[in-house]
Every structure is written in C-alpha cells, then in structure tokens.
Amino acid sequence: TAVNGALSLLLKGAGYDTRRVEKRDVQGLANGLLEGVDLLLLAPGLSNALRETQLTIVRNNPLTAQLPVLTLSSAIGEALSGDEGGQELLAWPSPIEELVLRIEAVLAPATSGEG
C-alpha cells in the first residue's frame, strides 16, 4: 500500500534497512523470511486477523519467538497500553522522530545483552 511504501522510505531515510512483507508472503514468516531481522514492524491498516496470524507465526517459530514487534496502530480507541502479546504499540501517525525513539527503545533490550 502507499502507507507501507511511505513508511519504508521514512525508515530508510532514518538509517534503517527495511524488508517489506506482503500479504501473500505471510506464510514465509515461518520459513526464513525474517532471517537477520532485528524488529518486526507491523504497519498501520492491517486487519486484526492478519496481525494475529503474523504474530502467531512469528511466536510459534523458535527462531523468531523472541523477535521484538512494534505495531503501528491507526485504530481509534485501540488500547495502546504496551506489551500485548509480545508487541509494543505506537499510535500512528506519529512524527518520525517518535517512531525512531520507539524503535530504539524496543531494540535496546536486545542489544544491551550483547558484547
């Protein structure tokens, strides 16, 4: 979608490598599609069913079960209370600076244990 493309460009501009997963590729999440990925960012506008499917696939795969997940939510009234089902939530749209800060916060626990 246009939102996903714009989001990808914003993240690339902020210095991140991105890899888009299209709806038709969802089953690939269990087959190495997320190899080398540090964070799964769920774009706004995903249906709850698709979001749950993606999270279930990621959480049921031992290689990605601990992968941090950040969900951008544009749903009015959706609870944005934090870690729900192993995911962080951020209201969208948000300034890119806020998104970068949240990404860094989500990634910090993973990188603090290295070295």
CSV table of N, CA and C in Angstrom, one decimal:
chain,number,residue,atom,x,y,z
A,1,THR,N,0.8,-1.2,0.0
A,1,THR,CA,0.0,0.0,0.0
A,1,THR,C,0.9,1.2,0.0
A,2,ALA,N,0.3,2.4,-0.2
A,2,ALA,CA,1.0,3.6,-0.2
A,2,ALA,C,1.6,3.9,1.1
A,3,VAL,N,0.8,3.6,2.2
A,3,VAL,CA,1.3,3.9,3.6
A,3,VAL,C,2.6,3.0,3.8
A,4,ASN,N,2.5,1.8,3.4
A,4,ASN,CA,3.7,0.9,3.6
A,4,ASN,C,4.9,1.4,2.9
A,5,GLY,N,4.7,1.9,1.7
A,5,GLY,CA,5.8,2.4,0.9
A,5,GLY,C,6.4,3.7,1.5
A,6,ALA,N,5.5,4.6,1.9
A,6,ALA,CA,6.0,5.8,2.6
A,6,ALA,C,6.7,5.5,3.9
A,7,LEU,N,6.2,4.6,4.6
A,7,LEU,CA,6.8,4.2,5.9
A,7,LEU,C,8.2,3.6,5.6
A,8,SER,N,8.3,2.8,4.6
A,8,SER,CA,9.6,2.2,4.3
A,8,SER,C,10.6,3.3,3.9
A,9,LEU,N,10.2,4.3,3.1
A,9,LEU,CA,11.1,5.4,2.7
A,9,LEU,C,11.5,6.2,4.0
A,10,LEU,N,10.5,6.5,4.8
A,10,LEU,CA,10.8,7.2,6.1
A,10,LEU,C,11.9,6.5,6.9
A,11,LEU,N,11.7,5.2,7.0
A,11,LEU,CA,12.7,4.4,7.8
A,11,LEU,C,14.0,4.3,7.2
A,12,LYS,N,14.1,4.2,5.9
A,12,LYS,CA,15.3,4.2,5.2
A,12,LYS,C,16.0,5.5,5.3
A,13,GLY,N,15.3,6.6,5.3
A,13,GLY,CA,15.8,7.9,5.5
A,13,GLY,C,16.4,8.1,6.9
A,14,ALA,N,15.8,7.4,7.8
A,14,ALA,CA,16.3,7.5,9.2
A,14,ALA,C,17.5,6.5,9.5
A,15,GLY,N,17.9,5.8,8.4
A,15,GLY,CA,19.1,4.9,8.5
A,15,GLY,C,18.8,3.5,8.8
A,16,TYR,N,17.6,3.0,8.6
A,16,TYR,CA,17.2,1.6,8.8
A,16,TYR,C,17.1,0.9,7.5
A,17,ASP,N,17.6,-0.4,7.5
A,17,ASP,CA,17.3,-1.3,6.4
A,17,ASP,C,15.9,-1.8,6.6
A,18,THR,N,15.2,-1.9,5.5
A,18,THR,CA,13.8,-2.4,5.7
A,18,THR,C,13.6,-3.6,4.7
A,19,ARG,N,12.7,-4.4,5.1
A,19,ARG,CA,12.2,-5.5,4.2
A,19,ARG,C,10.7,-5.6,4.4
A,20,ARG,N,10.0,-5.4,3.3
A,20,ARG,CA,8.6,-5.4,3.3
A,20,ARG,C,8.1,-6.9,3.1
A,21,VAL,N,7.1,-7.2,3.9
A,21,VAL,CA,6.4,-8.5,3.8
A,21,VAL,C,5.0,-8.2,3.3
A,22,GLU,N,4.7,-8.7,2.1
A,22,GLU,CA,3.4,-8.5,1.5
A,22,GLU,C,2.4,-9.6,2.1
A,23,LYS,N,1.1,-9.3,2.0
A,23,LYS,CA,0.1,-10.2,2.5
A,23,LYS,C,0.3,-11.6,1.9
A,24,ARG,N,0.7,-11.7,0.7
A,24,ARG,CA,0.9,-13.0,0.0
A,24,ARG,C,2.1,-13.8,0.6
A,25,ASP,N,3.0,-13.1,1.3
A,25,ASP,CA,4.2,-13.7,1.8
A,25,ASP,C,4.1,-14.0,3.3
A,26,VAL,N,3.0,-13.9,3.9
A,26,VAL,CA,2.8,-14.1,5.3
A,26,VAL,C,3.3,-15.5,5.8
A,27,GLN,N,3.0,-16.5,5.0
A,27,GLN,CA,3.5,-17.8,5.4
A,27,GLN,C,5.0,-18.0,5.4
A,28,GLY,N,5.6,-17.1,4.6
A,28,GLY,CA,7.1,-17.1,4.6
A,28,GLY,C,7.7,-16.7,5.9
A,29,LEU,N,6.9,-16.0,6.8
A,29,LEU,CA,7.5,-15.6,8.1
A,29,LEU,C,8.0,-16.8,8.8
A,30,ALA,N,7.4,-18.0,8.6
A,30,ALA,CA,7.8,-19.2,9.3
A,30,ALA,C,9.0,-19.9,8.5
A,31,ASN,N,9.3,-19.4,7.4
A,31,ASN,CA,10.3,-20.1,6.5
A,31,ASN,C,11.5,-19.3,6.2
A,32,GLY,N,12.0,-18.6,7.2
A,32,GLY,CA,13.3,-17.8,7.0
A,32,GLY,C,13.2,-16.4,6.4
A,33,LEU,N,12.0,-15.9,6.2
A,33,LEU,CA,11.8,-14.6,5.6
A,33,LEU,C,12.3,-13.5,6.6
A,34,LEU,N,12.3,-13.8,7.9
A,34,LEU,CA,12.7,-12.9,8.9
A,34,LEU,C,14.2,-13.1,9.3
A,35,GLU,N,14.9,-13.9,8.6
A,35,GLU,CA,16.3,-14.2,9.0
A,35,GLU,C,17.1,-12.9,8.9
A,36,GLY,N,17.8,-12.6,10.0
A,36,GLY,CA,18.6,-11.4,10.0
A,36,GLY,C,17.9,-10.1,10.4
A,37,VAL,N,16.6,-10.3,10.7
A,37,VAL,CA,15.7,-9.1,11.0
A,37,VAL,C,15.8,-8.9,12.5
A,38,ASP,N,16.0,-7.6,12.9
A,38,ASP,CA,16.1,-7.2,14.3
A,38,ASP,C,14.7,-6.9,15.0
A,39,LEU,N,13.8,-6.5,14.1
A,39,LEU,CA,12.5,-6.0,14.6
A,39,LEU,C,11.4,-6.2,13.5
A,40,LEU,N,10.3,-6.7,14.0
A,40,LEU,CA,9.1,-6.8,13.1
A,40,LEU,C,8.2,-5.6,13.3
A,41,LEU,N,8.0,-4.8,12.3
A,41,LEU,CA,7.2,-3.6,12.4
A,41,LEU,C,5.9,-3.9,11.7
A,42,LEU,N,4.8,-3.9,12.4
A,42,LEU,CA,3.5,-4.1,11.8
A,42,LEU,C,2.9,-2.8,11.4
A,43,ALA,N,2.7,-2.6,10.1
A,43,ALA,CA,2.2,-1.3,9.6
A,43,ALA,C,0.8,-1.1,10.0
A,44,PRO,N,0.4,0.2,10.0
A,44,PRO,CA,-1.0,0.5,10.3
A,44,PRO,C,-1.9,0.0,9.1
A,45,GLY,N,-3.1,-0.2,9.5
A,45,GLY,CA,-4.1,-0.6,8.5
A,45,GLY,C,-4.2,-2.1,8.3
A,46,LEU,N,-3.4,-2.9,9.0
A,46,LEU,CA,-3.5,-4.4,8.9
A,46,LEU,C,-4.8,-4.8,9.6
A,47,SER,N,-5.5,-5.7,9.1
A,47,SER,CA,-6.7,-6.2,9.8
A,47,SER,C,-6.2,-7.0,11.0
A,48,ASN,N,-7.1,-7.0,12.0
A,48,ASN,CA,-6.7,-7.7,13.2
A,48,ASN,C,-6.4,-9.2,13.0
A,49,ALA,N,-7.2,-9.8,12.0
A,49,ALA,CA,-6.9,-11.2,11.7
A,49,ALA,C,-5.5,-11.4,11.1
A,50,LEU,N,-5.1,-10.5,10.2
A,50,LEU,CA,-3.8,-10.7,9.6
A,50,LEU,C,-2.7,-10.4,10.6
A,51,ARG,N,-2.9,-9.4,11.5
A,51,ARG,CA,-2.0,-9.1,12.5
A,51,ARG,C,-1.8,-10.3,13.5
A,52,GLU,N,-2.9,-10.9,13.9
A,52,GLU,CA,-2.9,-12.1,14.7
A,52,GLU,C,-2.2,-13.2,14.1
A,53,THR,N,-2.5,-13.4,12.8
A,53,THR,CA,-1.8,-14.5,12.0
A,53,THR,C,-0.3,-14.3,12.0
A,54,GLN,N,0.1,-13.1,11.7
A,54,GLN,CA,1.6,-12.8,11.7
A,54,GLN,C,2.2,-13.1,13.0
A,55,LEU,N,1.6,-12.6,14.1
A,55,LEU,CA,2.2,-12.7,15.4
A,55,LEU,C,2.2,-14.2,15.8
A,56,THR,N,1.2,-15.0,15.5
A,56,THR,CA,1.1,-16.4,15.8
A,56,THR,C,2.3,-17.1,15.1
A,57,ILE,N,2.5,-16.8,13.8
A,57,ILE,CA,3.5,-17.5,13.0
A,57,ILE,C,4.9,-17.1,13.6
A,58,VAL,N,5.1,-15.9,13.9
A,58,VAL,CA,6.4,-15.4,14.5
A,58,VAL,C,6.6,-16.0,15.9
A,59,ARG,N,5.6,-16.0,16.7
A,59,ARG,CA,5.8,-16.5,18.1
A,59,ARG,C,5.9,-18.0,18.1
A,60,ASN,N,5.4,-18.8,17.2
A,60,ASN,CA,5.4,-20.2,17.2
A,60,ASN,C,6.7,-20.8,16.5
A,61,ASN,N,7.5,-19.9,16.0
A,61,ASN,CA,8.8,-20.3,15.3
A,61,ASN,C,9.9,-20.1,16.3
A,62,PRO,N,10.6,-21.1,16.7
A,62,PRO,CA,11.7,-20.9,17.7
A,62,PRO,C,12.8,-19.9,17.3
A,63,LEU,N,13.0,-19.7,16.0
A,63,LEU,CA,14.0,-18.8,15.5
A,63,LEU,C,13.5,-17.3,15.7
A,64,THR,N,12.2,-17.1,15.7
A,64,THR,CA,11.7,-15.7,15.8
A,64,THR,C,10.8,-15.4,17.0
A,65,ALA,N,10.7,-16.4,17.9
A,65,ALA,CA,9.8,-16.3,19.0
A,65,ALA,C,10.1,-15.1,19.9
A,66,GLN,N,11.4,-14.7,20.0
A,66,GLN,CA,11.8,-13.6,20.8
A,66,GLN,C,12.0,-12.3,20.0
A,67,LEU,N,11.6,-12.3,18.8
A,67,LEU,CA,11.8,-11.1,17.9
A,67,LEU,C,10.9,-10.0,18.4
A,68,PRO,N,11.5,-8.8,18.7
A,68,PRO,CA,10.7,-7.7,19.1
A,68,PRO,C,9.7,-7.3,18.0
A,69,VAL,N,8.5,-6.9,18.4
A,69,VAL,CA,7.4,-6.5,17.5
A,69,VAL,C,6.9,-5.1,17.9
A,70,LEU,N,6.9,-4.2,16.9
A,70,LEU,CA,6.3,-2.9,17.1
A,70,LEU,C,5.2,-2.7,16.2
A,71,THR,N,4.0,-2.5,16.7
A,71,THR,CA,2.8,-2.3,15.9
A,71,THR,C,2.4,-0.9,15.8
A,72,LEU,N,2.2,-0.4,14.6
A,72,LEU,CA,1.7,1.0,14.4
A,72,LEU,C,0.2,0.9,14.3
A,73,SER,N,-0.5,1.5,15.1
A,73,SER,CA,-2.0,1.4,15.2
A,73,SER,C,-2.6,2.7,14.8
A,74,SER,N,-3.5,2.6,13.8
A,74,SER,CA,-4.3,3.8,13.5
A,74,SER,C,-5.7,3.6,14.0
A,75,ALA,N,-6.0,2.5,14.7
A,75,ALA,CA,-7.4,2.3,15.1
A,75,ALA,C,-7.8,3.2,16.3
A,76,ILE,N,-8.8,3.9,16.1
A,76,ILE,CA,-9.3,4.9,17.1
A,76,ILE,C,-9.8,4.0,18.2
A,77,GLY,N,-9.4,4.4,19.4
A,77,GLY,CA,-9.9,3.7,20.6
A,77,GLY,C,-9.2,2.5,21.0
A,78,GLU,N,-8.2,2.0,20.1
A,78,GLU,CA,-7.5,0.8,20.4
A,78,GLU,C,-6.6,1.0,21.6
A,79,ALA,N,-6.6,0.1,22.5
A,79,ALA,CA,-5.7,0.2,23.7
A,79,ALA,C,-4.3,0.3,23.3
A,80,LEU,N,-3.5,1.3,23.7
A,80,LEU,CA,-2.1,1.4,23.4
A,80,LEU,C,-1.3,1.3,24.7
A,81,SER,N,-1.6,0.2,25.4
A,81,SER,CA,-1.1,0.1,26.8
A,81,SER,C,0.3,-0.5,26.9
A,82,GLY,N,0.9,-0.9,25.8
A,82,GLY,CA,2.2,-1.5,25.9
A,82,GLY,C,2.3,-2.9,25.3
A,83,ASP,N,3.0,-3.8,26.1
A,83,ASP,CA,3.3,-5.1,25.6
A,83,ASP,C,2.0,-6.0,25.6
A,84,GLU,N,1.4,-6.2,24.5
A,84,GLU,CA,0.2,-7.1,24.4
A,84,GLU,C,0.6,-8.2,23.4
A,85,GLY,N,0.7,-9.4,23.9
A,85,GLY,CA,1.1,-10.5,23.1
A,85,GLY,C,2.5,-10.4,22.5
A,86,GLY,N,3.4,-9.8,23.3
A,86,GLY,CA,4.8,-9.6,22.9
A,86,GLY,C,5.0,-8.5,22.0
A,87,GLN,N,4.1,-7.6,21.9
A,87,GLN,CA,4.3,-6.5,21.0
A,87,GLN,C,4.2,-5.1,21.7
A,88,GLU,N,4.9,-4.2,21.2
A,88,GLU,CA,4.8,-2.8,21.6
A,88,GLU,C,3.9,-2.1,20.6
A,89,LEU,N,3.1,-1.2,21.1
A,89,LEU,CA,2.2,-0.4,20.3
A,89,LEU,C,2.5,1.0,20.2
A,90,LEU,N,2.3,1.7,19.1
A,90,LEU,CA,2.5,3.1,18.9
A,90,LEU,C,1.4,3.6,18.0
A,91,ALA,N,0.8,4.7,18.5
A,91,ALA,CA,-0.3,5.3,17.7
A,91,ALA,C,0.3,5.9,16.4
A,92,TRP,N,-0.4,5.7,15.4
A,92,TRP,CA,0.0,6.2,14.0
A,92,TRP,C,-1.1,7.0,13.4
A,93,PRO,N,-0.8,8.1,12.8
A,93,PRO,CA,0.5,8.6,12.5
A,93,PRO,C,1.2,9.3,13.7
A,94,SER,N,2.5,9.2,13.7
A,94,SER,CA,3.4,9.8,14.7
A,94,SER,C,4.5,10.5,14.0
A,95,PRO,N,5.1,11.5,14.6
A,95,PRO,CA,6.3,12.1,14.0
A,95,PRO,C,7.4,11.0,13.8
A,96,ILE,N,8.2,11.1,12.8
A,96,ILE,CA,9.2,10.1,12.5
A,96,ILE,C,10.2,10.0,13.7
A,97,GLU,N,10.5,11.1,14.3
A,97,GLU,CA,11.4,11.2,15.5
A,97,GLU,C,10.8,10.3,16.6
A,98,GLU,N,9.5,10.3,16.8
A,98,GLU,CA,8.9,9.5,17.8
A,98,GLU,C,9.0,8.0,17.5
A,99,LEU,N,8.8,7.7,16.2
A,99,LEU,CA,8.9,6.3,15.7
A,99,LEU,C,10.3,5.8,15.9
A,100,VAL,N,11.3,6.6,15.6
A,100,VAL,CA,12.7,6.2,15.7
A,100,VAL,C,13.0,6.0,17.2
A,101,LEU,N,12.6,6.9,18.1
A,101,LEU,CA,12.8,6.7,19.5
A,101,LEU,C,12.2,5.4,20.0
A,102,ARG,N,11.0,5.1,19.5
A,102,ARG,CA,10.3,3.9,20.0
A,102,ARG,C,11.1,2.6,19.4
A,103,ILE,N,11.5,2.7,18.2
A,103,ILE,CA,12.3,1.6,17.6
A,103,ILE,C,13.5,1.4,18.4
A,104,GLU,N,14.2,2.4,18.7
A,104,GLU,CA,15.5,2.3,19.5
A,104,GLU,C,15.2,1.7,20.9
A,105,ALA,N,14.1,2.1,21.5
A,105,ALA,CA,13.7,1.6,22.9
A,105,ALA,C,13.4,0.1,22.8
A,106,VAL,N,12.7,-0.3,21.7
A,106,VAL,CA,12.3,-1.7,21.6
A,106,VAL,C,13.6,-2.5,21.3
A,107,LEU,N,14.5,-2.0,20.6
A,107,LEU,CA,15.7,-2.7,20.2
A,107,LEU,C,16.8,-2.7,21.4
A,108,ALA,N,16.7,-1.7,22.3
A,108,ALA,CA,17.7,-1.6,23.3
A,108,ALA,C,17.9,-2.9,24.2
A,109,PRO,N,16.8,-3.5,24.6
A,109,PRO,CA,17.0,-4.7,25.4
A,109,PRO,C,17.7,-5.8,24.7
A,110,ALA,N,17.5,-5.9,23.4
A,110,ALA,CA,18.1,-6.9,22.6
A,110,ALA,C,19.6,-6.7,22.4
A,111,THR,N,20.0,-5.4,22.3
A,111,THR,CA,21.4,-5.1,22.1
A,111,THR,C,22.2,-4.9,23.4
A,112,SER,N,21.5,-4.7,24.5
A,112,SER,CA,22.2,-4.5,25.8
A,112,SER,C,22.8,-5.8,26.3
A,113,GLY,N,22.2,-6.9,25.9
A,113,GLY,CA,22.7,-8.2,26.3
A,113,GLY,C,23.9,-8.7,25.5
A,114,GLU,N,24.3,-8.0,24.4
A,114,GLU,CA,25.4,-8.4,23.5
A,114,GLU,C,26.7,-7.8,24.0
A,115,GLY,N,27.8,-8.5,23.7
A,115,GLY,CA,29.1,-8.0,23.9
A,115,GLY,C,29.6,-8.4,25.2
